[in-house]
Amino acid sequence: MFDEATHQAFIALGEHMMANTPMEMFSKGILAGWMIATLVWLIPAADQAKVWIIIIVTYVMAIGEFTHIIVGTSEALYLVFDGHISWYDAVVGFALPTLAGNVIGGTFIFALISHAQIRGDVEAQRECKQGLFYRRKR
């Protein structure tokens, strides 16, 4: 499907990713999940800088060699279909630890930001200031 140089480049990318241990996949996945969740959180407020935010966050993910289940799956599947790794290696060595890391990282930052927003409203309510749950005393 690809010329030999492109094929070898895809193999090299996949092998570089699969050189990580499952624990490295998991820990790098946490950071990638955190970054993608942050990106999703920033997009609505970005106005005309949306493309730049996407480029910057994904570029940092690439140079940091963080593992993400969506991007990495294409690399792992290329190796599986070319016979360089087994399905077991792709699922157990890459997919499961990476997915777990992405979920933990994304959930953590989302929970942290949501907590910070709600906490401010709850504190404002306690101080009888206007907040999300503000009720006037009668």
PDB file of C-alpha atoms in Angstrom:
ATOM      1  CA  MET A   1       0.000   0.000   0.000  1.00  0.00           C
ATOM      2  CA  PHE A   2       2.929   2.364   0.758  1.00  0.00           C
ATOM      3  CA  ASP A   3       6.335   2.733  -0.778  1.00  0.00           C
ATOM      4  CA  GLU A   4       9.192   1.050   1.090  1.00  0.00           C
ATOM      5  CA  ALA A   5      10.481   4.224   2.768  1.00  0.00           C
ATOM      6  CA  THR A   6       7.036   5.092   4.136  1.00  0.00           C
ATOM      7  CA  HIS A   7       6.471   1.503   5.257  1.00  0.00           C
ATOM      8  CA  GLN A   8       9.782   1.486   7.134  1.00  0.00           C
ATOM      9  CA  ALA A   9       8.967   4.844   8.743  1.00  0.00           C
ATOM     10  CA  PHE A  10       5.626   3.483  10.018  1.00  0.00           C
ATOM     11  CA  ILE A  11       7.360   0.384  11.364  1.00  0.00           C
ATOM     12  CA  ALA A  12       9.986   2.520  13.118  1.00  0.00           C
ATOM     13  CA  LEU A  13       7.311   4.732  14.706  1.00  0.00           C
ATOM     14  CA  GLY A  14       5.356   1.729  15.945  1.00  0.00           C
ATOM     15  CA  GLU A  15       8.422  -0.062  17.291  1.00  0.00           C
ATOM     16  CA  HIS A  16       9.537   3.089  19.089  1.00  0.00           C
ATOM     17  CA  MET A  17       6.145   3.314  20.787  1.00  0.00           C
ATOM     18  CA  MET A  18       6.060  -0.400  21.643  1.00  0.00           C
ATOM     19  CA  ALA A  19       9.516  -0.151  23.248  1.00  0.00           C
ATOM     20  CA  ASN A  20       7.738   1.311  26.290  1.00  0.00           C
ATOM     21  CA  THR A  21       6.819  -1.055  29.101  1.00  0.00           C
ATOM     22  CA  PRO A  22       3.134  -1.315  30.060  1.00  0.00           C
ATOM     23  CA  MET A  23       3.850   0.840  33.137  1.00  0.00           C
ATOM     24  CA  GLU A  24       5.468   3.499  30.934  1.00  0.00           C
ATOM     25  CA  MET A  25       2.446   3.332  28.609  1.00  0.00           C
ATOM     26  CA  PHE A  26       0.199   3.847  31.637  1.00  0.00           C
ATOM     27  CA  SER A  27       2.146   6.775  33.102  1.00  0.00           C
ATOM     28  CA  LYS A  28       2.583   8.506  29.748  1.00  0.00           C
ATOM     29  CA  GLY A  29      -1.115   7.860  29.123  1.00  0.00           C
ATOM     30  CA  ILE A  30      -2.037   9.748  32.289  1.00  0.00           C
ATOM     31  CA  LEU A  31      -0.254  12.837  31.015  1.00  0.00           C
ATOM     32  CA  ALA A  32      -1.796  12.487  27.552  1.00  0.00           C
ATOM     33  CA  GLY A  33      -5.286  12.107  29.022  1.00  0.00           C
ATOM     34  CA  TRP A  34      -4.714  15.172  31.170  1.00  0.00           C
ATOM     35  CA  MET A  35      -3.539  17.194  28.162  1.00  0.00           C
ATOM     36  CA  ILE A  36      -6.454  16.179  25.928  1.00  0.00           C
ATOM     37  CA  ALA A  37      -8.987  16.901  28.690  1.00  0.00           C
ATOM     38  CA  THR A  38      -7.366  20.310  29.172  1.00  0.00           C
ATOM     39  CA  LEU A  39      -7.538  20.911  25.427  1.00  0.00           C
ATOM     40  CA  VAL A  40     -11.234  20.028  25.386  1.00  0.00           C
ATOM     41  CA  TRP A  41     -11.789  22.361  28.343  1.00  0.00           C
ATOM     42  CA  LEU A  42      -9.986  25.240  26.594  1.00  0.00           C
ATOM     43  CA  ILE A  43     -11.631  24.941  23.171  1.00  0.00           C
ATOM     44  CA  PRO A  44     -14.951  26.671  24.002  1.00  0.00           C
ATOM     45  CA  ALA A  45     -13.169  29.754  25.338  1.00  0.00           C
ATOM     46  CA  ALA A  46     -10.538  29.900  22.610  1.00  0.00           C
ATOM     47  CA  ASP A  47     -12.528  31.875  20.021  1.00  0.00           C
ATOM     48  CA  GLN A  48     -10.238  32.199  17.008  1.00  0.00           C
ATOM     49  CA  ALA A  49      -7.257  30.480  18.660  1.00  0.00           C
ATOM     50  CA  LYS A  50      -8.834  27.001  18.592  1.00  0.00           C
ATOM     51  CA  VAL A  51      -6.566  25.694  15.861  1.00  0.00           C
ATOM     52  CA  TRP A  52      -3.474  27.036  17.615  1.00  0.00           C
ATOM     53  CA  ILE A  53      -4.458  25.430  20.913  1.00  0.00           C
ATOM     54  CA  ILE A  54      -4.976  22.087  19.177  1.00  0.00           C
ATOM     55  CA  ILE A  55      -1.633  22.382  17.375  1.00  0.00           C
ATOM     56  CA  ILE A  56       0.288  23.370  20.507  1.00  0.00           C
ATOM     57  CA  VAL A  57      -1.201  20.689  22.772  1.00  0.00           C
ATOM     58  CA  THR A  58      -0.823  17.880  20.242  1.00  0.00           C
ATOM     59  CA  TYR A  59       2.715  19.048  19.383  1.00  0.00           C
ATOM     60  CA  VAL A  60       3.707  18.942  23.054  1.00  0.00           C
ATOM     61  CA  MET A  61       2.186  15.466  23.292  1.00  0.00           C
ATOM     62  CA  ALA A  62       4.249  14.349  20.308  1.00  0.00           C
ATOM     63  CA  ILE A  63       7.581  15.749  21.489  1.00  0.00           C
ATOM     64  CA  GLY A  64       6.888  14.410  24.996  1.00  0.00           C
ATOM     65  CA  GLU A  65       6.194  10.974  23.472  1.00  0.00           C
ATOM     66  CA  PHE A  66       3.024  10.625  25.545  1.00  0.00           C
ATOM     67  CA  THR A  67       0.789   7.683  24.668  1.00  0.00           C
ATOM     68  CA  HIS A  68      -2.798   8.207  23.604  1.00  0.00           C
ATOM     69  CA  ILE A  69      -5.203   5.425  22.788  1.00  0.00           C
ATOM     70  CA  ILE A  70      -6.504   7.009  19.569  1.00  0.00           C
ATOM     71  CA  VAL A  71      -3.218   7.918  17.919  1.00  0.00           C
ATOM     72  CA  GLY A  72      -1.274   4.954  19.238  1.00  0.00           C
ATOM     73  CA  THR A  73      -3.831   2.431  18.055  1.00  0.00           C
ATOM     74  CA  SER A  74      -3.015   3.222  14.442  1.00  0.00           C
ATOM     75  CA  GLU A  75       0.673   2.593  15.139  1.00  0.00           C
ATOM     76  CA  ALA A  76      -0.004  -0.638  17.047  1.00  0.00           C
ATOM     77  CA  LEU A  77      -2.424  -1.960  14.441  1.00  0.00           C
ATOM     78  CA  TYR A  78       0.073  -1.255  11.668  1.00  0.00           C
ATOM     79  CA  LEU A  79       2.565  -3.456  13.502  1.00  0.00           C
ATOM     80  CA  VAL A  80      -0.055  -6.167  14.094  1.00  0.00           C
ATOM     81  CA  PHE A  81      -1.157  -6.285  10.478  1.00  0.00           C
ATOM     82  CA  ASP A  82       2.454  -6.307   9.308  1.00  0.00           C
ATOM     83  CA  GLY A  83       3.276  -9.201  11.660  1.00  0.00           C
ATOM     84  CA  HIS A  84       5.754  -7.362  13.891  1.00  0.00           C
ATOM     85  CA  ILE A  85       3.726  -7.806  17.096  1.00  0.00           C
ATOM     86  CA  SER A  86       0.893 -10.052  18.231  1.00  0.00           C
ATOM     87  CA  TRP A  87      -2.656  -9.017  19.099  1.00  0.00           C
ATOM     88  CA  TYR A  88      -1.825  -9.844  22.714  1.00  0.00           C
ATOM     89  CA  ASP A  89       1.099  -7.379  22.707  1.00  0.00           C
ATOM     90  CA  ALA A  90      -1.081  -4.712  21.111  1.00  0.00           C
ATOM     91  CA  VAL A  91      -3.923  -5.136  23.583  1.00  0.00           C
ATOM     92  CA  VAL A  92      -2.114  -5.981  26.829  1.00  0.00           C
ATOM     93  CA  GLY A  93       1.140  -4.126  26.184  1.00  0.00           C
ATOM     94  CA  PHE A  94      -0.343  -0.996  24.647  1.00  0.00           C
ATOM     95  CA  ALA A  95      -4.126  -0.575  24.588  1.00  0.00           C
ATOM     96  CA  LEU A  96      -5.158  -1.485  28.134  1.00  0.00           C
ATOM     97  CA  PRO A  97      -2.446   0.448  30.018  1.00  0.00           C
ATOM     98  CA  THR A  98      -2.736   3.441  27.705  1.00  0.00           C
ATOM     99  CA  LEU A  99      -6.522   3.554  27.905  1.00  0.00           C
ATOM    100  CA  ALA A 100      -6.406   3.274  31.699  1.00  0.00           C
ATOM    101  CA  GLY A 101      -3.856   6.105  31.873  1.00  0.00           C
ATOM    102  CA  ASN A 102      -5.868   8.307  29.501  1.00  0.00           C
ATOM    103  CA  VAL A 103      -9.038   7.788  31.524  1.00  0.00           C
ATOM    104  CA  ILE A 104      -7.320   8.486  34.849  1.00  0.00           C
ATOM    105  CA  GLY A 105      -5.512  11.581  33.536  1.00  0.00           C
ATOM    106  CA  GLY A 106      -8.582  13.007  31.819  1.00  0.00           C
ATOM    107  CA  THR A 107     -10.882  12.267  34.722  1.00  0.00           C
ATOM    108  CA  PHE A 108      -8.486  13.784  37.251  1.00  0.00           C
ATOM    109  CA  ILE A 109      -8.151  17.151  35.522  1.00  0.00           C
ATOM    110  CA  PHE A 110     -11.876  17.315  34.745  1.00  0.00           C
ATOM    111  CA  ALA A 111     -12.755  16.536  38.377  1.00  0.00           C
ATOM    112  CA  LEU A 112     -10.207  19.072  39.627  1.00  0.00           C
ATOM    113  CA  ILE A 113     -11.509  21.889  37.416  1.00  0.00           C
ATOM    114  CA  SER A 114     -15.148  21.049  38.172  1.00  0.00           C
ATOM    115  CA  HIS A 115     -14.415  20.973  41.889  1.00  0.00           C
ATOM    116  CA  ALA A 116     -12.710  24.360  41.713  1.00  0.00           C
ATOM    117  CA  GLN A 117     -15.708  25.895  39.952  1.00  0.00           C
ATOM    118  CA  ILE A 118     -18.289  24.448  42.331  1.00  0.00           C
ATOM    119  CA  ARG A 119     -16.207  25.205  45.409  1.00  0.00           C
ATOM    120  CA  GLY A 120     -16.194  28.912  44.571  1.00  0.00           C
ATOM    121  CA  ASP A 121     -19.974  28.910  44.218  1.00  0.00           C
ATOM    122  CA  VAL A 122     -20.470  27.029  47.482  1.00  0.00           C
ATOM    123  CA  GLU A 123     -18.149  29.408  49.347  1.00  0.00           C
ATOM    124  CA  ALA A 124     -19.996  32.384  47.871  1.00  0.00           C
ATOM    125  CA  GLN A 125     -23.282  30.902  49.066  1.00  0.00           C
ATOM    126  CA  ARG A 126     -21.900  30.427  52.571  1.00  0.00           C
ATOM    127  CA  GLU A 127     -20.799  34.046  52.664  1.00  0.00           C
ATOM    128  CA  CYS A 128     -24.249  35.135  51.429  1.00  0.00           C
ATOM    129  CA  LYS A 129     -22.808  36.396  48.186  1.00  0.00           C
ATOM    130  CA  GLN A 130     -24.273  35.681  44.798  1.00  0.00           C
ATOM    131  CA  GLY A 131     -23.325  32.259  43.538  1.00  0.00           C
ATOM    132  CA  LEU A 132     -24.812  29.399  41.606  1.00  0.00           C
ATOM    133  CA  PHE A 133     -26.901  28.267  44.564  1.00  0.00           C
ATOM    134  CA  TYR A 134     -27.680  31.741  45.897  1.00  0.00           C
ATOM    135  CA  ARG A 135     -30.998  32.126  47.692  1.00  0.00           C
ATOM    136  CA  ARG A 136     -32.233  35.361  49.165  1.00  0.00           C
ATOM    137  CA  LYS A 137     -33.085  35.430  52.806  1.00  0.00           C
ATOM    138  CA  ARG A 138     -36.617  36.519  53.484  1.00  0.00           C
TER     139      ARG A 138
END
